[in-house]
Short mmCIF file of C-alpha atoms in Angstrom, two decimals:
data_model
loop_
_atom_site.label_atom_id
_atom_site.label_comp_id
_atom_site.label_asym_id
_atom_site.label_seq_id
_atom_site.Cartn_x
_atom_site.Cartn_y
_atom_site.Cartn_z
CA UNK A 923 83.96 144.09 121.93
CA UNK A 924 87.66 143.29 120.90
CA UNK A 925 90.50 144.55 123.26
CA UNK A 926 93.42 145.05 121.96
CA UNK A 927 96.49 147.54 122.35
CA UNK A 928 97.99 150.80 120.39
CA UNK A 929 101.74 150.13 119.89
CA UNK A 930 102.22 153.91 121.21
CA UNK A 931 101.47 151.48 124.23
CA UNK A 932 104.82 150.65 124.20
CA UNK A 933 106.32 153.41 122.93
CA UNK A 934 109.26 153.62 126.08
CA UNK A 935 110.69 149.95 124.97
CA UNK A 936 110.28 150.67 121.00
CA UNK A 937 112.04 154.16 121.35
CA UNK A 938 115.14 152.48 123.67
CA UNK A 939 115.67 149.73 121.43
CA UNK A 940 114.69 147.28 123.88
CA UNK A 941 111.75 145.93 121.90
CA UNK A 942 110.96 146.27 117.59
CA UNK A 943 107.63 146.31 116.18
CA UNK A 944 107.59 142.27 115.46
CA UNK A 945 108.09 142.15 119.35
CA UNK A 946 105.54 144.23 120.42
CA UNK A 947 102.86 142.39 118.17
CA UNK A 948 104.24 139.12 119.98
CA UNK A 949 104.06 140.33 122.85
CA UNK A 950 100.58 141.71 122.63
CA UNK A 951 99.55 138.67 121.45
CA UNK A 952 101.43 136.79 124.64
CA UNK A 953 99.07 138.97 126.58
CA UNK A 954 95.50 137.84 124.98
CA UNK A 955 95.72 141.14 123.07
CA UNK A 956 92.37 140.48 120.40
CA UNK A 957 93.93 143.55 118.17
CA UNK A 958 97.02 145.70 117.32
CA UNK A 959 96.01 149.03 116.54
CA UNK A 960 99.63 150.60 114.72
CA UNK A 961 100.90 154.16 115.82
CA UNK A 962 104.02 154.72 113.58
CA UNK A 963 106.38 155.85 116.50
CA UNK A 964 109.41 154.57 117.94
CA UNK A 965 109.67 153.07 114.09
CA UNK A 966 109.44 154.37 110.84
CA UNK A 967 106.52 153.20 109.11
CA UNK A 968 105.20 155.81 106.41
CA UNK A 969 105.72 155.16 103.14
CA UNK A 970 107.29 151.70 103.86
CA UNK A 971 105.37 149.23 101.70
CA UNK A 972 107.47 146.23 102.36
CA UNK A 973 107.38 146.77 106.53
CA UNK A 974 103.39 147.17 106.34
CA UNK A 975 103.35 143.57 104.74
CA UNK A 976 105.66 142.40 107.55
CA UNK A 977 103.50 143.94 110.26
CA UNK A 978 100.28 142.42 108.43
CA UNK A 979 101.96 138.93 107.89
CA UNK A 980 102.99 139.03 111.58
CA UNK A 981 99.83 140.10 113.06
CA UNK A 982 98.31 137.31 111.21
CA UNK A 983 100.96 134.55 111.99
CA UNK A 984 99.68 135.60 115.90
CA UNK A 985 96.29 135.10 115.04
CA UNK A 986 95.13 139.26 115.91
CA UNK A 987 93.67 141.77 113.59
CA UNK A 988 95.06 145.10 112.98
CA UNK A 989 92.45 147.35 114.19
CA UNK A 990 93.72 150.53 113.29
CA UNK A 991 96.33 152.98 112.11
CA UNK A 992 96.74 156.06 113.42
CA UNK A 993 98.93 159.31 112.28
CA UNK A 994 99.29 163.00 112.46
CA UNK A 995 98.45 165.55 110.40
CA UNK A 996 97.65 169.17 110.22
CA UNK A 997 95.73 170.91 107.68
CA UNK A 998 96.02 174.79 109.21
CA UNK A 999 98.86 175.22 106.84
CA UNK A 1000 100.59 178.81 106.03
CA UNK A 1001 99.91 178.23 102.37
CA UNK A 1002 97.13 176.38 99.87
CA UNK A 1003 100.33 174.58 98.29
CA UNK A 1004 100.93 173.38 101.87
CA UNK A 1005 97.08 172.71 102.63
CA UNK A 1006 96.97 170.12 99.30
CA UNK A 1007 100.17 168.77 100.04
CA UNK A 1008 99.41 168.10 103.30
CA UNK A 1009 95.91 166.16 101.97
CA UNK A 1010 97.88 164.04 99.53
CA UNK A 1011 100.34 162.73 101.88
CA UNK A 1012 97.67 161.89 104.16
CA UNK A 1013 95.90 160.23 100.99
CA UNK A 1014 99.65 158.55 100.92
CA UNK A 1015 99.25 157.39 104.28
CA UNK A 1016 95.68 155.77 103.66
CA UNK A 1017 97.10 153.67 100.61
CA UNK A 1018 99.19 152.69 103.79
CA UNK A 1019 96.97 151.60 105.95
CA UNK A 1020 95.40 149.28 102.98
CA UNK A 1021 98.48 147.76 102.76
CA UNK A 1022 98.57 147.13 106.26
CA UNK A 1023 94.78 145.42 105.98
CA UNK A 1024 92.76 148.29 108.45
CA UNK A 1025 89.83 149.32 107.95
CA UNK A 1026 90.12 152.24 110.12
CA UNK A 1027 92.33 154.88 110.24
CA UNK A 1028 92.57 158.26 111.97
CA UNK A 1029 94.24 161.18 111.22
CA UNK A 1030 95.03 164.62 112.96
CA UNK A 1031 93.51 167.24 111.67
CA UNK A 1032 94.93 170.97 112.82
CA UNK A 1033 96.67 171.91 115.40
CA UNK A 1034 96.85 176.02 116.44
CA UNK A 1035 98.22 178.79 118.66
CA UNK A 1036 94.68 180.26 118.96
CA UNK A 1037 92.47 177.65 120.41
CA UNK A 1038 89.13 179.95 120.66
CA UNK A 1039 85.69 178.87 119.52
CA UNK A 1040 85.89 181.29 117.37
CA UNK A 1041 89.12 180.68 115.08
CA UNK A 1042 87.36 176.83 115.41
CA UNK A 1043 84.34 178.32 113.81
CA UNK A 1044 86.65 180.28 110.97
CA UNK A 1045 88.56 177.27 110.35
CA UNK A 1046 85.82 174.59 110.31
CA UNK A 1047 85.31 174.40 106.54
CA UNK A 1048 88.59 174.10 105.50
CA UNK A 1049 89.12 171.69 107.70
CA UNK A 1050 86.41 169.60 106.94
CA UNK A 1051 86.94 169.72 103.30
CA UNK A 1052 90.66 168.10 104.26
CA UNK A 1053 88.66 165.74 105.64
CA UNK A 1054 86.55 165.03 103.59
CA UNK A 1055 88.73 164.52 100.63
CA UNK A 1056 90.51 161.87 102.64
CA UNK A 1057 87.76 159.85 103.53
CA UNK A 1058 86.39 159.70 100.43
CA UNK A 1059 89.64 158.28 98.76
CA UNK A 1060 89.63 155.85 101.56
CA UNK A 1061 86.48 154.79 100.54
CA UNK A 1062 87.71 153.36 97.63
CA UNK A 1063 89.36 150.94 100.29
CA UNK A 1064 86.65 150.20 102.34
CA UNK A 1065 88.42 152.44 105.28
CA UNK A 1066 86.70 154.56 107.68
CA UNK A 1067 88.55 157.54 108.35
CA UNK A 1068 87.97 159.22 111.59
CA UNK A 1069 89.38 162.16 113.88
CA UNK A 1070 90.32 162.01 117.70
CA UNK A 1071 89.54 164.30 120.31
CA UNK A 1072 93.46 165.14 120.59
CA UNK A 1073 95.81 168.10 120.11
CA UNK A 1074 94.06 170.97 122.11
CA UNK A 1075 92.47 172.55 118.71
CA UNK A 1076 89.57 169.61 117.90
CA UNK A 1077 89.70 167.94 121.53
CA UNK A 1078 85.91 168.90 123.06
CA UNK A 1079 83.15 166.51 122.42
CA UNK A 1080 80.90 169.30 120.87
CA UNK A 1081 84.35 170.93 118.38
CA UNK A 1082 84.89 166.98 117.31
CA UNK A 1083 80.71 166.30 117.14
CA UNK A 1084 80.79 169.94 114.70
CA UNK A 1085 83.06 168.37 112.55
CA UNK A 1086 81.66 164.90 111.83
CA UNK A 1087 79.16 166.81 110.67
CA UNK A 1088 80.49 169.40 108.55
CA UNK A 1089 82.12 166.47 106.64
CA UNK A 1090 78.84 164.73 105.79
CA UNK A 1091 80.23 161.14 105.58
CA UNK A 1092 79.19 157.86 106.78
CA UNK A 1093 82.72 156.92 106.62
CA UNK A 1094 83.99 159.90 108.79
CA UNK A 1095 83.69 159.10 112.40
CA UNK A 1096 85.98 159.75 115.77
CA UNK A 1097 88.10 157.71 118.06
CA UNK A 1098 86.88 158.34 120.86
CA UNK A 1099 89.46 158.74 123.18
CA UNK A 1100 88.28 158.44 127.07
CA UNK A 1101 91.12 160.30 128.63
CA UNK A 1102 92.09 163.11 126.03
CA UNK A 1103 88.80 165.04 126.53
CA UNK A 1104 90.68 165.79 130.02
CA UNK A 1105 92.66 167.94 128.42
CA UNK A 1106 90.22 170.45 127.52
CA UNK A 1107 89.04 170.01 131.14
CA UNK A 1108 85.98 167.99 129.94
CA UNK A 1109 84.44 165.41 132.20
CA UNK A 1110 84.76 161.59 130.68
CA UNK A 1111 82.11 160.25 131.48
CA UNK A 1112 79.78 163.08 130.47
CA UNK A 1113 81.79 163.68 127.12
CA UNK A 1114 81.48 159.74 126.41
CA UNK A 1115 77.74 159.95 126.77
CA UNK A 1116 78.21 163.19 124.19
CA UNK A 1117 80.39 161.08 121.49
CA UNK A 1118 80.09 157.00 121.79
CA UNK A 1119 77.12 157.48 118.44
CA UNK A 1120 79.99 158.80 116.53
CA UNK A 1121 82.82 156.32 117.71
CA UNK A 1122 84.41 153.99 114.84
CA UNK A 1123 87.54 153.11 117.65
CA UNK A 1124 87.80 153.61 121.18
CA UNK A 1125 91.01 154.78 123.27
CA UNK A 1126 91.34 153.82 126.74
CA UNK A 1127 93.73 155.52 128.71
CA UNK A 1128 93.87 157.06 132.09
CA UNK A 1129 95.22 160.33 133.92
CA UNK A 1130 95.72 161.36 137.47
CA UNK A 1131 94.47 164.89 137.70
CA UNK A 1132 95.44 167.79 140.20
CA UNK A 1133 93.79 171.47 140.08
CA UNK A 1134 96.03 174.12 138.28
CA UNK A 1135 96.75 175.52 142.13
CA UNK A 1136 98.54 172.31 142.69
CA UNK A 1137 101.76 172.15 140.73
CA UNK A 1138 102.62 168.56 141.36
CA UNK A 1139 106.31 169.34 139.49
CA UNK A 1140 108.17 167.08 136.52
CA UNK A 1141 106.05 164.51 134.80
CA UNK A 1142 102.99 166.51 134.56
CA UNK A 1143 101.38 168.55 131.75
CA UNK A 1144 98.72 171.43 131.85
CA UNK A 1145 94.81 171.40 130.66
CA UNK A 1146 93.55 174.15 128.41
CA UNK A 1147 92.54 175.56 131.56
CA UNK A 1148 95.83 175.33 133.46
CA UNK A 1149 95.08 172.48 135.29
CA UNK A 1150 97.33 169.13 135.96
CA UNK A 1151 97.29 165.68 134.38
CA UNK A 1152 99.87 162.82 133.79
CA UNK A 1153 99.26 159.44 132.61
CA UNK A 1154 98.30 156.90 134.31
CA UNK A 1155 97.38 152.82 134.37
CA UNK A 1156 94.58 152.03 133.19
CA UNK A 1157 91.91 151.92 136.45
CA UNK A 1158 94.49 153.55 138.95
CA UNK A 1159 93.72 157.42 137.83
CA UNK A 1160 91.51 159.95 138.18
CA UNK A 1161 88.78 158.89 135.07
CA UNK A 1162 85.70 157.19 136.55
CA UNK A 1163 87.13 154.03 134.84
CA UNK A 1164 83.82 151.75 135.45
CA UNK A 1165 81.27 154.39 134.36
CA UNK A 1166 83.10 155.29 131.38
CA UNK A 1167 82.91 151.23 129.84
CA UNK A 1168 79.61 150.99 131.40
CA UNK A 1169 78.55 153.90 128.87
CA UNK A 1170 80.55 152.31 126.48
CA UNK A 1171 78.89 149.23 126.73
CA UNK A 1172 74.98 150.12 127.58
CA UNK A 1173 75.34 152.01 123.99
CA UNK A 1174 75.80 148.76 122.03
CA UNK A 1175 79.40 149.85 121.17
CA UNK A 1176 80.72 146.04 120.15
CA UNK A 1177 83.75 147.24 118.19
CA UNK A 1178 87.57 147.39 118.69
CA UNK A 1179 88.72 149.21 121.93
CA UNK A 1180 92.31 149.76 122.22
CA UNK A 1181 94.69 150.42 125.56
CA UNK A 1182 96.80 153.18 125.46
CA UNK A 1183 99.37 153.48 128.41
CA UNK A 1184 101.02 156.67 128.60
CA UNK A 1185 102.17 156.57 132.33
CA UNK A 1186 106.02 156.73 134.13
CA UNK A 1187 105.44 153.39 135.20
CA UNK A 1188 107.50 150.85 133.21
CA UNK A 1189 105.32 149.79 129.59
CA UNK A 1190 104.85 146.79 129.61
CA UNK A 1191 104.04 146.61 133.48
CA UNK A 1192 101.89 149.05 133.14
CA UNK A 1193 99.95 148.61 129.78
CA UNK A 1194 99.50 144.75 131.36
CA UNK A 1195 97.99 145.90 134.52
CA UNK A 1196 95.66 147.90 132.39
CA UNK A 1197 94.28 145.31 129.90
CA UNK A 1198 93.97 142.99 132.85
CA UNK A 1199 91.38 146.11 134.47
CA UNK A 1200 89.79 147.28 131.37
CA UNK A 1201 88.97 142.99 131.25
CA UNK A 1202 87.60 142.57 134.62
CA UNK A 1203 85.68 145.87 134.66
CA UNK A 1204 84.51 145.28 131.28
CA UNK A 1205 83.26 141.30 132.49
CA UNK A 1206 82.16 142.38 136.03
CA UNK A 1207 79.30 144.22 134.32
CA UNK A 1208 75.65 142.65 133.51
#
């Protein structure tokens, strides 16, 4: 297993100024970070050649791997013009995240008003042909593409798990994300057991959860279901933190796992508190 940290970790000094992305890899490093994995916001990344270099060159200088690189997307376009635009500047973004050295990458894939099983069923193929596309121009690279439980639409274990197979291709997995199956009021631990076989990258991040009778006011967000989550350090929330990596880790996962702090505490407090649990927890077990 290599810990590391997603820049998104960050995002709060990145987006004031405070900190630019040279920084944040030094300071990741400072921190016994093993990997970077590169979310292109709070800077502007796509399409910038000469700044991927940088970022690889500086990674390197520190003596960490870039894990990952991770963007949006959204293939439930009005149009078919839109749907194979949308596919070549996500091919765009993989020539990208060559430049920048990865050998993973994830990508969104829809995002909609209607979040039944049923639209999920109508829109599978399409989709899954996006995908599929993608990953194999990626292949050409040697990148694994993969989708993450995120954005409502593709967020259960079983919706991500239907299309991984649909796209029928050994280099289209999932980041597996331990906190965002919360959001379609899925239980972490049980939906980790469901998806660590199709992991490429794994997310760590945590969420304090209250029950949608509870409105805890500003700072929190709703479930599918109406209920309550905001973000929190890694180990302090609501996710069964220690049976999550224990799952993790009694499947034989050995790859990259990446912090991501999304909490109101400051960033770099609280994304160091969090590799510093994720560590012990991760070392405490046999």
């Amino acid at each position: 297993m290599k810990l590391g940290v997603s820049t998104y970790s960050l995002f709060q000094a990145l987006k004031s100024g405070e900190m630019d992305i040279m920084a944040v890899i030094d300071w990741i490093a400072d921190q016994g970070g093993e990997h970077v994995e590169i979310v292109p916001l709070g800077f502007d990344l796509p399409g910038n050649f000469e700044l991927a270099d940088q970022i690889r060159q500086k990674a390197e200088s520190r003596g960490i791997e870039i894990s990952n690189y991770a963007i949006g997307a959204n293939f439930l376009t009005d149009s078919e013009e839109a749907y194979h635009k949308e596919i070549e500047r996500v091919k765009g973004e993989v020539d990208l995240a060559a430049k920048l050295g990865v050998k993973k990458m994830r990508h969104d894939v829809a995002q909609s008003a209607d979040r039944s099983i049923s639209n999920f069923n109508q829109q599978l193929g399409r989709m899954a042909e996006a995908c599929r596309q993608i990953a194999d121009y990626a292949l050409t690279y040697g990148i694994t593409t993969s989708v993450e439980n995120h954005g409502y639409f593709v967020q259960h274990s079983d919706r991500v798990q239907a299309l991984i197979q649909a796209v029928d291709r050994p280099n289209f997995r999932t980041t597996l994300d331990i906190g965002n199956f919360m959001c379609a009021d899925e239980n972490s631990v049980a939906a980790v057991k469901n998806n660590i076989s199709y992991a490429s990258m794994v997310h760590v991040k945590d969420f304090y959860l209250r029950p949608s009778h509870q409105n805890p006011g500003q700072g929190w967000f709703q479930t599918l279901q109406g209920n309550y989550l905001r973000g929190a350090i890694a180990g302090h929330g609501d996710i069964d933190m220690r049976e999550v990596l224990r799952v993790i880790k009694s499947s034989g996962y050995d790859g990259y796992i990446s912090l991501e702090f999304e909490g109101m505490e400051e960033c770099k407090t609280g994304t160091l508190i969090g590799l510093q649990n994720i560590k012990r927890l991760w070392e405490d077990m046999e």
